[in-house]
């Protein structure tokens, strides 16, 4: 059985390498094809009047729906195909500009948000800043603008088209939920999702569907460590590093797109287990002083790698799947959580005005490194798993004005409540800056869709 598997794996690898070599040769031939075509067009043949100038019919050319180029038959079919591929590359917009969406600025905009607390019913009370009486609205009139390219406004029709007959899953902590609810509000502007089920404390597991013609599914899976974890009455979490959270992992092959988002729970007190023994603890406290203090960066790296490996191993061999991991989103607490001025800013930071902290930078580095390694591995194996980094750290760090603050409760100031106030300077108002995360997500999906489309056409042609 093992020998057969190895033979099949070797055969698949050779096929992948062969296709990569052929694709490389094709792109090398593109300028030669153009020159060849021009030279032969300029030298008429004595038999040109009898020539058929259309491209011979073939399955490969039909796959690209290539139009006749009107060149003499003496130009080889291979060169014609190469020219055809070049034409389709240009038409499809494949090879879209690879933009660093993480490097940019918040620029003032006269155009407000695409939804509000009236048009979107998915906004939970804690993020409903407008509905809870936040008096200033200036935080709504900023757009993230990358320095290398243009970031398009969110197109709900296009996003729904991309997830048509697909299942997109958000997996992680409450910021994953925050981003999911932003996405649902953006999509609600053109189509209303139908809640199919919800369970768990605070509805931590929910699923929505969109009616035809989209037939799309969107889910949220609560999994703040991505691996198995348990709350305890002793005030710390028990985290089992070598046991993936099956609540999401068991459904991987129902998912077509995955967005992982973790980080903040690693700052909480926790005991980490591996191979049935205590690996160490974080913020152990006096009750667990006999355990070794472990670095949260190593723990986060382990679970990020475990989740990525789980996807790579469980996804069926020939399935295509998109997996984005969101980088760490810093909070903006200023002083104690119960003080009214915990996050009082009313406009974004300018670039360089506020330095990102060491912990936040390391959290980001862990994710970036693990995703880059995973992307390289699956490419070498010829797998159709797309690993992407949804890098939001910088744009999030520059928006201290976008949090609910003490407007997590309705009209708390108008009711004459004098405090102490509970402030939320971690999650984001809806609408708010987090909507930009989904604009970037759409661009990443768009690029993946274009490249997958071209790849399918080339595979049909080369096969």
PDB file of C-alpha atoms in Angstrom, residues 115-395:
ATOM      1  CA  UNK A 115     -24.034  50.391   5.872  1.00  0.00           C
ATOM      2  CA  UNK A 116     -25.210  51.586   9.275  1.00  0.00           C
ATOM      3  CA  UNK A 117     -26.833  50.239  12.422  1.00  0.00           C
ATOM      4  CA  UNK A 118     -30.255  50.494  10.789  1.00  0.00           C
ATOM      5  CA  UNK A 119     -29.516  48.711   7.514  1.00  0.00           C
ATOM      6  CA  UNK A 120     -27.499  45.897   9.131  1.00  0.00           C
ATOM      7  CA  UNK A 121     -29.124  43.800  11.838  1.00  0.00           C
ATOM      8  CA  UNK A 122     -26.017  41.667  12.475  1.00  0.00           C
ATOM      9  CA  UNK A 123     -24.259  44.345  14.540  1.00  0.00           C
ATOM     10  CA  UNK A 124     -23.997  43.202  18.142  1.00  0.00           C
ATOM     11  CA  UNK A 125     -24.675  45.713  20.904  1.00  0.00           C
ATOM     12  CA  UNK A 126     -21.039  45.997  21.932  1.00  0.00           C
ATOM     13  CA  UNK A 127     -19.938  47.197  18.473  1.00  0.00           C
ATOM     14  CA  UNK A 128     -22.993  49.328  17.689  1.00  0.00           C
ATOM     15  CA  UNK A 129     -21.278  52.652  18.376  1.00  0.00           C
ATOM     16  CA  UNK A 130     -23.784  54.738  16.418  1.00  0.00           C
ATOM     17  CA  UNK A 131     -26.764  53.021  17.995  1.00  0.00           C
ATOM     18  CA  UNK A 132     -25.241  53.356  21.457  1.00  0.00           C
ATOM     19  CA  UNK A 133     -25.004  57.128  21.154  1.00  0.00           C
ATOM     20  CA  UNK A 134     -21.408  57.825  20.203  1.00  0.00           C
ATOM     21  CA  UNK A 135     -21.651  61.533  19.323  1.00  0.00           C
ATOM     22  CA  UNK A 136     -18.682  61.933  16.956  1.00  0.00           C
ATOM     23  CA  UNK A 137     -18.835  60.422  13.465  1.00  0.00           C
ATOM     24  CA  UNK A 138     -15.508  61.559  12.055  1.00  0.00           C
ATOM     25  CA  UNK A 139     -14.047  58.066  12.514  1.00  0.00           C
ATOM     26  CA  UNK A 140     -16.335  56.878   9.709  1.00  0.00           C
ATOM     27  CA  UNK A 141     -14.801  59.130   7.050  1.00  0.00           C
ATOM     28  CA  UNK A 142     -11.391  57.599   6.466  1.00  0.00           C
ATOM     29  CA  UNK A 143     -10.202  55.090   3.870  1.00  0.00           C
ATOM     30  CA  UNK A 144      -7.084  52.960   3.891  1.00  0.00           C
ATOM     31  CA  UNK A 145      -4.905  53.789   0.881  1.00  0.00           C
ATOM     32  CA  UNK A 146      -1.898  51.570   0.088  1.00  0.00           C
ATOM     33  CA  UNK A 147       1.121  53.443  -1.238  1.00  0.00           C
ATOM     34  CA  UNK A 148       1.877  51.034  -4.086  1.00  0.00           C
ATOM     35  CA  UNK A 149      -1.551  50.647  -5.638  1.00  0.00           C
ATOM     36  CA  UNK A 150      -5.207  51.487  -5.367  1.00  0.00           C
ATOM     37  CA  UNK A 151      -7.401  49.607  -2.917  1.00  0.00           C
ATOM     38  CA  UNK A 152     -10.830  49.304  -4.483  1.00  0.00           C
ATOM     39  CA  UNK A 153     -13.956  49.924  -2.483  1.00  0.00           C
ATOM     40  CA  UNK A 154     -15.682  46.772  -1.341  1.00  0.00           C
ATOM     41  CA  UNK A 155     -17.866  45.322  -4.093  1.00  0.00           C
ATOM     42  CA  UNK A 156     -20.519  43.085  -2.486  1.00  0.00           C
ATOM     43  CA  UNK A 157     -21.709  41.719  -5.839  1.00  0.00           C
ATOM     44  CA  UNK A 158     -18.191  40.627  -6.750  1.00  0.00           C
ATOM     45  CA  UNK A 159     -17.538  39.066  -3.354  1.00  0.00           C
ATOM     46  CA  UNK A 160     -20.764  37.071  -3.527  1.00  0.00           C
ATOM     47  CA  UNK A 161     -19.857  35.982  -7.037  1.00  0.00           C
ATOM     48  CA  UNK A 162     -16.520  34.646  -5.784  1.00  0.00           C
ATOM     49  CA  UNK A 163     -18.126  32.694  -2.935  1.00  0.00           C
ATOM     50  CA  UNK A 164     -20.993  31.382  -5.060  1.00  0.00           C
ATOM     51  CA  UNK A 165     -21.670  27.738  -4.104  1.00  0.00           C
ATOM     52  CA  UNK A 166     -18.792  27.959  -1.665  1.00  0.00           C
ATOM     53  CA  UNK A 167     -18.321  27.908   2.088  1.00  0.00           C
ATOM     54  CA  UNK A 168     -16.157  30.607   3.708  1.00  0.00           C
ATOM     55  CA  UNK A 169     -15.225  30.008   7.348  1.00  0.00           C
ATOM     56  CA  UNK A 170     -13.884  32.463   9.919  1.00  0.00           C
ATOM     57  CA  UNK A 171     -11.989  30.595  12.630  1.00  0.00           C
ATOM     58  CA  UNK A 172     -10.479  32.134  15.737  1.00  0.00           C
ATOM     59  CA  UNK A 173     -11.262  34.605  18.493  1.00  0.00           C
ATOM     60  CA  UNK A 174     -13.634  37.552  18.899  1.00  0.00           C
ATOM     61  CA  UNK A 175     -11.749  39.598  16.292  1.00  0.00           C
ATOM     62  CA  UNK A 176     -12.507  36.861  13.765  1.00  0.00           C
ATOM     63  CA  UNK A 177     -16.145  37.312  14.733  1.00  0.00           C
ATOM     64  CA  UNK A 178     -15.789  41.103  14.471  1.00  0.00           C
ATOM     65  CA  UNK A 179     -14.461  40.792  10.913  1.00  0.00           C
ATOM     66  CA  UNK A 180     -17.151  38.267   9.993  1.00  0.00           C
ATOM     67  CA  UNK A 181     -19.914  40.597  11.163  1.00  0.00           C
ATOM     68  CA  UNK A 182     -18.347  43.455   9.198  1.00  0.00           C
ATOM     69  CA  UNK A 183     -18.408  41.245   6.098  1.00  0.00           C
ATOM     70  CA  UNK A 184     -22.033  40.262   6.643  1.00  0.00           C
ATOM     71  CA  UNK A 185     -23.010  43.919   6.953  1.00  0.00           C
ATOM     72  CA  UNK A 186     -21.168  44.777   3.730  1.00  0.00           C
ATOM     73  CA  UNK A 187     -22.886  41.919   1.885  1.00  0.00           C
ATOM     74  CA  UNK A 188     -26.299  42.777   3.303  1.00  0.00           C
ATOM     75  CA  UNK A 189     -26.313  45.866   1.107  1.00  0.00           C
ATOM     76  CA  UNK A 190     -27.172  43.596  -1.842  1.00  0.00           C
ATOM     77  CA  UNK A 191     -28.383  40.285  -0.359  1.00  0.00           C
ATOM     78  CA  UNK A 192     -29.711  39.325   3.058  1.00  0.00           C
ATOM     79  CA  UNK A 193     -28.096  36.285   4.700  1.00  0.00           C
ATOM     80  CA  UNK A 194     -30.285  33.660   6.339  1.00  0.00           C
ATOM     81  CA  UNK A 195     -29.174  32.370   9.746  1.00  0.00           C
ATOM     82  CA  UNK A 196     -29.168  28.568   9.532  1.00  0.00           C
ATOM     83  CA  UNK A 197     -27.991  27.664  13.009  1.00  0.00           C
ATOM     84  CA  UNK A 198     -26.346  29.010  16.119  1.00  0.00           C
ATOM     85  CA  UNK A 199     -25.110  27.309  19.248  1.00  0.00           C
ATOM     86  CA  UNK A 200     -22.656  27.736  22.061  1.00  0.00           C
ATOM     87  CA  UNK A 201     -22.337  30.440  24.677  1.00  0.00           C
ATOM     88  CA  UNK A 202     -22.844  33.868  23.108  1.00  0.00           C
ATOM     89  CA  UNK A 203     -23.605  32.085  19.802  1.00  0.00           C
ATOM     90  CA  UNK A 204     -19.942  31.361  19.181  1.00  0.00           C
ATOM     91  CA  UNK A 205     -20.800  28.970  16.352  1.00  0.00           C
ATOM     92  CA  UNK A 206     -23.097  30.316  13.658  1.00  0.00           C
ATOM     93  CA  UNK A 207     -23.780  29.751   9.989  1.00  0.00           C
ATOM     94  CA  UNK A 208     -25.549  31.817   7.338  1.00  0.00           C
ATOM     95  CA  UNK A 209     -26.510  31.120   3.760  1.00  0.00           C
ATOM     96  CA  UNK A 210     -27.299  33.404   0.853  1.00  0.00           C
ATOM     97  CA  UNK A 211     -30.217  32.572  -1.401  1.00  0.00           C
ATOM     98  CA  UNK A 212     -29.883  31.895  -5.160  1.00  0.00           C
ATOM     99  CA  UNK A 213     -28.215  32.844  -7.343  1.00  0.00           C
ATOM    100  CA  UNK A 214     -25.347  32.882  -4.850  1.00  0.00           C
ATOM    101  CA  UNK A 215     -26.015  29.777  -2.724  1.00  0.00           C
ATOM    102  CA  UNK A 216     -23.074  30.808  -0.551  1.00  0.00           C
ATOM    103  CA  UNK A 217     -22.360  29.801   3.042  1.00  0.00           C
ATOM    104  CA  UNK A 218     -20.530  31.805   5.727  1.00  0.00           C
ATOM    105  CA  UNK A 219     -19.656  30.379   9.152  1.00  0.00           C
ATOM    106  CA  UNK A 220     -17.907  31.409  12.343  1.00  0.00           C
ATOM    107  CA  UNK A 221     -16.050  28.884  14.513  1.00  0.00           C
ATOM    108  CA  UNK A 222     -14.964  29.968  17.975  1.00  0.00           C
ATOM    109  CA  UNK A 223     -11.423  28.680  18.473  1.00  0.00           C
ATOM    110  CA  UNK A 224      -9.146  31.307  20.083  1.00  0.00           C
ATOM    111  CA  UNK A 225      -6.154  28.929  20.180  1.00  0.00           C
ATOM    112  CA  UNK A 226      -7.030  26.830  17.080  1.00  0.00           C
ATOM    113  CA  UNK A 227      -6.118  23.781  19.186  1.00  0.00           C
ATOM    114  CA  UNK A 228      -8.131  22.155  21.961  1.00  0.00           C
ATOM    115  CA  UNK A 229      -8.480  24.453  24.967  1.00  0.00           C
ATOM    116  CA  UNK A 230     -10.529  24.518  28.163  1.00  0.00           C
ATOM    117  CA  UNK A 231     -11.461  27.245  30.609  1.00  0.00           C
ATOM    118  CA  UNK A 232     -10.898  26.417  34.270  1.00  0.00           C
ATOM    119  CA  UNK A 233     -12.272  27.722  37.524  1.00  0.00           C
ATOM    120  CA  UNK A 234      -8.702  28.499  38.599  1.00  0.00           C
ATOM    121  CA  UNK A 235      -8.553  31.518  36.298  1.00  0.00           C
ATOM    122  CA  UNK A 236      -6.404  30.107  33.512  1.00  0.00           C
ATOM    123  CA  UNK A 237      -6.878  28.183  30.276  1.00  0.00           C
ATOM    124  CA  UNK A 238      -5.647  24.674  29.597  1.00  0.00           C
ATOM    125  CA  UNK A 239      -4.259  24.519  26.063  1.00  0.00           C
ATOM    126  CA  UNK A 240      -3.408  21.177  24.423  1.00  0.00           C
ATOM    127  CA  UNK A 241      -0.799  21.993  21.814  1.00  0.00           C
ATOM    128  CA  UNK A 242      -0.827  18.606  20.057  1.00  0.00           C
ATOM    129  CA  UNK A 243      -4.612  18.282  19.780  1.00  0.00           C
ATOM    130  CA  UNK A 244      -6.237  20.341  17.034  1.00  0.00           C
ATOM    131  CA  UNK A 245      -9.681  21.771  17.737  1.00  0.00           C
ATOM    132  CA  UNK A 246     -11.957  19.290  15.989  1.00  0.00           C
ATOM    133  CA  UNK A 247     -14.919  21.653  16.097  1.00  0.00           C
ATOM    134  CA  UNK A 248     -13.505  23.315  12.989  1.00  0.00           C
ATOM    135  CA  UNK A 249     -10.976  20.763  11.764  1.00  0.00           C
ATOM    136  CA  UNK A 250     -13.590  18.047  11.262  1.00  0.00           C
ATOM    137  CA  UNK A 251     -15.343  20.256   8.691  1.00  0.00           C
ATOM    138  CA  UNK A 252     -12.312  21.361   6.654  1.00  0.00           C
ATOM    139  CA  UNK A 253     -13.452  19.560   3.532  1.00  0.00           C
ATOM    140  CA  UNK A 254     -16.730  21.482   3.562  1.00  0.00           C
ATOM    141  CA  UNK A 255     -14.773  24.753   3.428  1.00  0.00           C
ATOM    142  CA  UNK A 256     -13.518  26.534   0.321  1.00  0.00           C
ATOM    143  CA  UNK A 257     -12.077  29.603   2.033  1.00  0.00           C
ATOM    144  CA  UNK A 258     -10.700  29.894   5.561  1.00  0.00           C
ATOM    145  CA  UNK A 259      -9.771  33.017   7.511  1.00  0.00           C
ATOM    146  CA  UNK A 260      -7.766  32.347  10.686  1.00  0.00           C
ATOM    147  CA  UNK A 261      -7.555  35.093  13.314  1.00  0.00           C
ATOM    148  CA  UNK A 262      -5.886  34.557  16.692  1.00  0.00           C
ATOM    149  CA  UNK A 263      -3.499  36.296  19.062  1.00  0.00           C
ATOM    150  CA  UNK A 264      -4.994  38.080  22.048  1.00  0.00           C
ATOM    151  CA  UNK A 265      -5.862  34.956  24.026  1.00  0.00           C
ATOM    152  CA  UNK A 266      -2.183  34.085  24.244  1.00  0.00           C
ATOM    153  CA  UNK A 267      -1.774  37.026  26.611  1.00  0.00           C
ATOM    154  CA  UNK A 268      -4.172  35.414  29.093  1.00  0.00           C
ATOM    155  CA  UNK A 269      -3.008  33.076  31.882  1.00  0.00           C
ATOM    156  CA  UNK A 270      -2.655  29.557  30.495  1.00  0.00           C
ATOM    157  CA  UNK A 271      -1.036  26.189  31.086  1.00  0.00           C
ATOM    158  CA  UNK A 272       0.181  24.504  27.902  1.00  0.00           C
ATOM    159  CA  UNK A 273       0.220  20.731  27.504  1.00  0.00           C
ATOM    160  CA  UNK A 274       1.991  18.519  24.985  1.00  0.00           C
ATOM    161  CA  UNK A 275       2.288  14.731  24.809  1.00  0.00           C
ATOM    162  CA  UNK A 276       0.330  14.365  28.023  1.00  0.00           C
ATOM    163  CA  UNK A 277       2.611  16.542  30.136  1.00  0.00           C
ATOM    164  CA  UNK A 278       2.845  20.188  31.098  1.00  0.00           C
ATOM    165  CA  UNK A 279       4.932  22.078  28.585  1.00  0.00           C
ATOM    166  CA  UNK A 280       4.877  25.280  30.615  1.00  0.00           C
ATOM    167  CA  UNK A 281       2.643  28.187  31.486  1.00  0.00           C
ATOM    168  CA  UNK A 282       2.150  31.874  30.829  1.00  0.00           C
ATOM    169  CA  UNK A 283       1.243  34.365  33.562  1.00  0.00           C
ATOM    170  CA  UNK A 284       1.257  31.336  35.826  1.00  0.00           C
ATOM    171  CA  UNK A 285       0.411  33.005  39.109  1.00  0.00           C
ATOM    172  CA  UNK A 286       1.376  31.758  42.554  1.00  0.00           C
ATOM    173  CA  UNK A 287      -0.766  28.616  42.277  1.00  0.00           C
ATOM    174  CA  UNK A 288       1.299  27.371  39.318  1.00  0.00           C
ATOM    175  CA  UNK A 289       4.705  28.715  40.276  1.00  0.00           C
ATOM    176  CA  UNK A 290       6.255  25.257  39.896  1.00  0.00           C
ATOM    177  CA  UNK A 291       5.636  25.371  36.112  1.00  0.00           C
ATOM    178  CA  UNK A 292       8.137  26.839  33.669  1.00  0.00           C
ATOM    179  CA  UNK A 293       7.183  30.172  32.125  1.00  0.00           C
ATOM    180  CA  UNK A 294       7.036  29.758  28.344  1.00  0.00           C
ATOM    181  CA  UNK A 295       7.115  32.431  25.694  1.00  0.00           C
ATOM    182  CA  UNK A 296       3.815  33.201  24.024  1.00  0.00           C
ATOM    183  CA  UNK A 297       5.533  33.625  20.654  1.00  0.00           C
ATOM    184  CA  UNK A 298       6.666  29.995  20.598  1.00  0.00           C
ATOM    185  CA  UNK A 299       3.195  28.843  21.624  1.00  0.00           C
ATOM    186  CA  UNK A 300       1.540  30.937  18.934  1.00  0.00           C
ATOM    187  CA  UNK A 301       3.986  29.614  16.345  1.00  0.00           C
ATOM    188  CA  UNK A 302       3.185  26.028  17.320  1.00  0.00           C
ATOM    189  CA  UNK A 303      -0.578  26.422  16.985  1.00  0.00           C
ATOM    190  CA  UNK A 304      -0.319  28.422  13.754  1.00  0.00           C
ATOM    191  CA  UNK A 305       1.823  25.675  12.268  1.00  0.00           C
ATOM    192  CA  UNK A 306      -0.530  23.001  13.613  1.00  0.00           C
ATOM    193  CA  UNK A 307      -3.562  24.651  11.998  1.00  0.00           C
ATOM    194  CA  UNK A 308      -1.774  25.082   8.668  1.00  0.00           C
ATOM    195  CA  UNK A 309      -0.569  21.470   8.738  1.00  0.00           C
ATOM    196  CA  UNK A 310      -4.079  20.290   9.544  1.00  0.00           C
ATOM    197  CA  UNK A 311      -5.445  22.033   6.469  1.00  0.00           C
ATOM    198  CA  UNK A 312      -2.639  20.681   4.274  1.00  0.00           C
ATOM    199  CA  UNK A 313      -3.143  17.116   5.487  1.00  0.00           C
ATOM    200  CA  UNK A 314      -6.940  16.993   5.566  1.00  0.00           C
ATOM    201  CA  UNK A 315      -7.811  18.768   2.334  1.00  0.00           C
ATOM    202  CA  UNK A 316      -8.532  16.283  -0.432  1.00  0.00           C
ATOM    203  CA  UNK A 317      -5.679  15.955  -2.874  1.00  0.00           C
ATOM    204  CA  UNK A 318      -7.066  17.840  -5.868  1.00  0.00           C
ATOM    205  CA  UNK A 319      -9.249  20.368  -4.029  1.00  0.00           C
ATOM    206  CA  UNK A 320      -8.526  24.061  -4.326  1.00  0.00           C
ATOM    207  CA  UNK A 321      -8.818  26.059  -1.129  1.00  0.00           C
ATOM    208  CA  UNK A 322      -7.957  29.602  -0.050  1.00  0.00           C
ATOM    209  CA  UNK A 323      -6.521  30.113   3.446  1.00  0.00           C
ATOM    210  CA  UNK A 324      -5.772  33.590   4.816  1.00  0.00           C
ATOM    211  CA  UNK A 325      -4.296  34.252   8.246  1.00  0.00           C
ATOM    212  CA  UNK A 326      -4.904  37.668   9.786  1.00  0.00           C
ATOM    213  CA  UNK A 327      -1.992  39.331  11.541  1.00  0.00           C
ATOM    214  CA  UNK A 328      -2.219  40.708  15.065  1.00  0.00           C
ATOM    215  CA  UNK A 329      -4.508  43.708  15.631  1.00  0.00           C
ATOM    216  CA  UNK A 330      -3.218  45.862  18.538  1.00  0.00           C
ATOM    217  CA  UNK A 331      -5.538  47.311  21.153  1.00  0.00           C
ATOM    218  CA  UNK A 332      -5.498  50.986  22.158  1.00  0.00           C
ATOM    219  CA  UNK A 333      -6.095  50.967  25.902  1.00  0.00           C
ATOM    220  CA  UNK A 334      -4.690  54.074  27.569  1.00  0.00           C
ATOM    221  CA  UNK A 335      -4.609  53.447  31.285  1.00  0.00           C
ATOM    222  CA  UNK A 336      -6.932  51.234  33.315  1.00  0.00           C
ATOM    223  CA  UNK A 337      -9.836  49.501  31.593  1.00  0.00           C
ATOM    224  CA  UNK A 338     -12.425  51.109  33.883  1.00  0.00           C
ATOM    225  CA  UNK A 339     -11.416  54.725  33.226  1.00  0.00           C
ATOM    226  CA  UNK A 340     -13.501  56.906  30.931  1.00  0.00           C
ATOM    227  CA  UNK A 341     -10.465  58.007  28.935  1.00  0.00           C
ATOM    228  CA  UNK A 342      -9.290  54.501  28.003  1.00  0.00           C
ATOM    229  CA  UNK A 343      -9.390  55.168  24.228  1.00  0.00           C
ATOM    230  CA  UNK A 344     -10.466  58.795  23.747  1.00  0.00           C
ATOM    231  CA  UNK A 345      -8.848  59.501  20.365  1.00  0.00           C
ATOM    232  CA  UNK A 346     -11.168  60.791  17.626  1.00  0.00           C
ATOM    233  CA  UNK A 347      -8.877  60.577  14.587  1.00  0.00           C
ATOM    234  CA  UNK A 348      -6.212  58.198  13.235  1.00  0.00           C
ATOM    235  CA  UNK A 349      -2.551  58.363  14.104  1.00  0.00           C
ATOM    236  CA  UNK A 350      -0.300  59.714  11.405  1.00  0.00           C
ATOM    237  CA  UNK A 351       2.390  57.401  10.090  1.00  0.00           C
ATOM    238  CA  UNK A 352       5.143  57.126  12.698  1.00  0.00           C
ATOM    239  CA  UNK A 353       3.196  58.972  15.381  1.00  0.00           C
ATOM    240  CA  UNK A 354       2.746  55.818  17.458  1.00  0.00           C
ATOM    241  CA  UNK A 355       5.317  53.034  17.437  1.00  0.00           C
ATOM    242  CA  UNK A 356       4.038  49.468  17.291  1.00  0.00           C
ATOM    243  CA  UNK A 357       5.132  47.543  20.382  1.00  0.00           C
ATOM    244  CA  UNK A 358       7.575  44.645  20.507  1.00  0.00           C
ATOM    245  CA  UNK A 359       4.932  42.052  21.429  1.00  0.00           C
ATOM    246  CA  UNK A 360       2.690  43.083  18.546  1.00  0.00           C
ATOM    247  CA  UNK A 361       5.574  43.007  16.065  1.00  0.00           C
ATOM    248  CA  UNK A 362       6.607  39.536  17.199  1.00  0.00           C
ATOM    249  CA  UNK A 363       3.028  38.261  16.955  1.00  0.00           C
ATOM    250  CA  UNK A 364       2.947  39.449  13.371  1.00  0.00           C
ATOM    251  CA  UNK A 365       6.352  37.973  12.557  1.00  0.00           C
ATOM    252  CA  UNK A 366       5.276  34.529  13.753  1.00  0.00           C
ATOM    253  CA  UNK A 367       2.262  34.483  11.430  1.00  0.00           C
ATOM    254  CA  UNK A 368       4.132  35.860   8.428  1.00  0.00           C
ATOM    255  CA  UNK A 369       6.970  33.349   8.734  1.00  0.00           C
ATOM    256  CA  UNK A 370       4.717  30.320   9.168  1.00  0.00           C
ATOM    257  CA  UNK A 371       2.425  31.257   6.283  1.00  0.00           C
ATOM    258  CA  UNK A 372       5.349  31.934   3.943  1.00  0.00           C
ATOM    259  CA  UNK A 373       6.881  28.525   4.724  1.00  0.00           C
ATOM    260  CA  UNK A 374       3.536  26.788   4.193  1.00  0.00           C
ATOM    261  CA  UNK A 375       2.969  28.542   0.860  1.00  0.00           C
ATOM    262  CA  UNK A 376       6.363  27.408  -0.393  1.00  0.00           C
ATOM    263  CA  UNK A 377       5.812  23.803   0.692  1.00  0.00           C
ATOM    264  CA  UNK A 378       2.430  23.397  -1.015  1.00  0.00           C
ATOM    265  CA  UNK A 379       3.752  25.010  -4.189  1.00  0.00           C
ATOM    266  CA  UNK A 380       6.641  22.554  -4.334  1.00  0.00           C
ATOM    267  CA  UNK A 381       4.198  19.674  -3.863  1.00  0.00           C
ATOM    268  CA  UNK A 382       1.875  20.961  -6.556  1.00  0.00           C
ATOM    269  CA  UNK A 383      -1.060  21.309  -4.139  1.00  0.00           C
ATOM    270  CA  UNK A 384      -3.888  23.710  -4.916  1.00  0.00           C
ATOM    271  CA  UNK A 385      -3.908  25.273  -1.460  1.00  0.00           C
ATOM    272  CA  UNK A 386      -3.453  29.031  -1.467  1.00  0.00           C
ATOM    273  CA  UNK A 387      -1.945  30.417   1.758  1.00  0.00           C
ATOM    274  CA  UNK A 388      -2.156  34.195   2.137  1.00  0.00           C
ATOM    275  CA  UNK A 389      -1.341  36.751   4.830  1.00  0.00           C
ATOM    276  CA  UNK A 390      -4.067  39.273   5.608  1.00  0.00           C
ATOM    277  CA  UNK A 391      -1.689  41.810   7.104  1.00  0.00           C
ATOM    278  CA  UNK A 392      -3.735  44.339   9.062  1.00  0.00           C
ATOM    279  CA  UNK A 393      -1.325  45.225  11.864  1.00  0.00           C
ATOM    280  CA  UNK A 394      -0.220  48.628  10.622  1.00  0.00           C
ATOM    281  CA  UNK A 395      -3.617  49.853   9.463  1.00  0.00           C
TER     282      UNK A 395
END
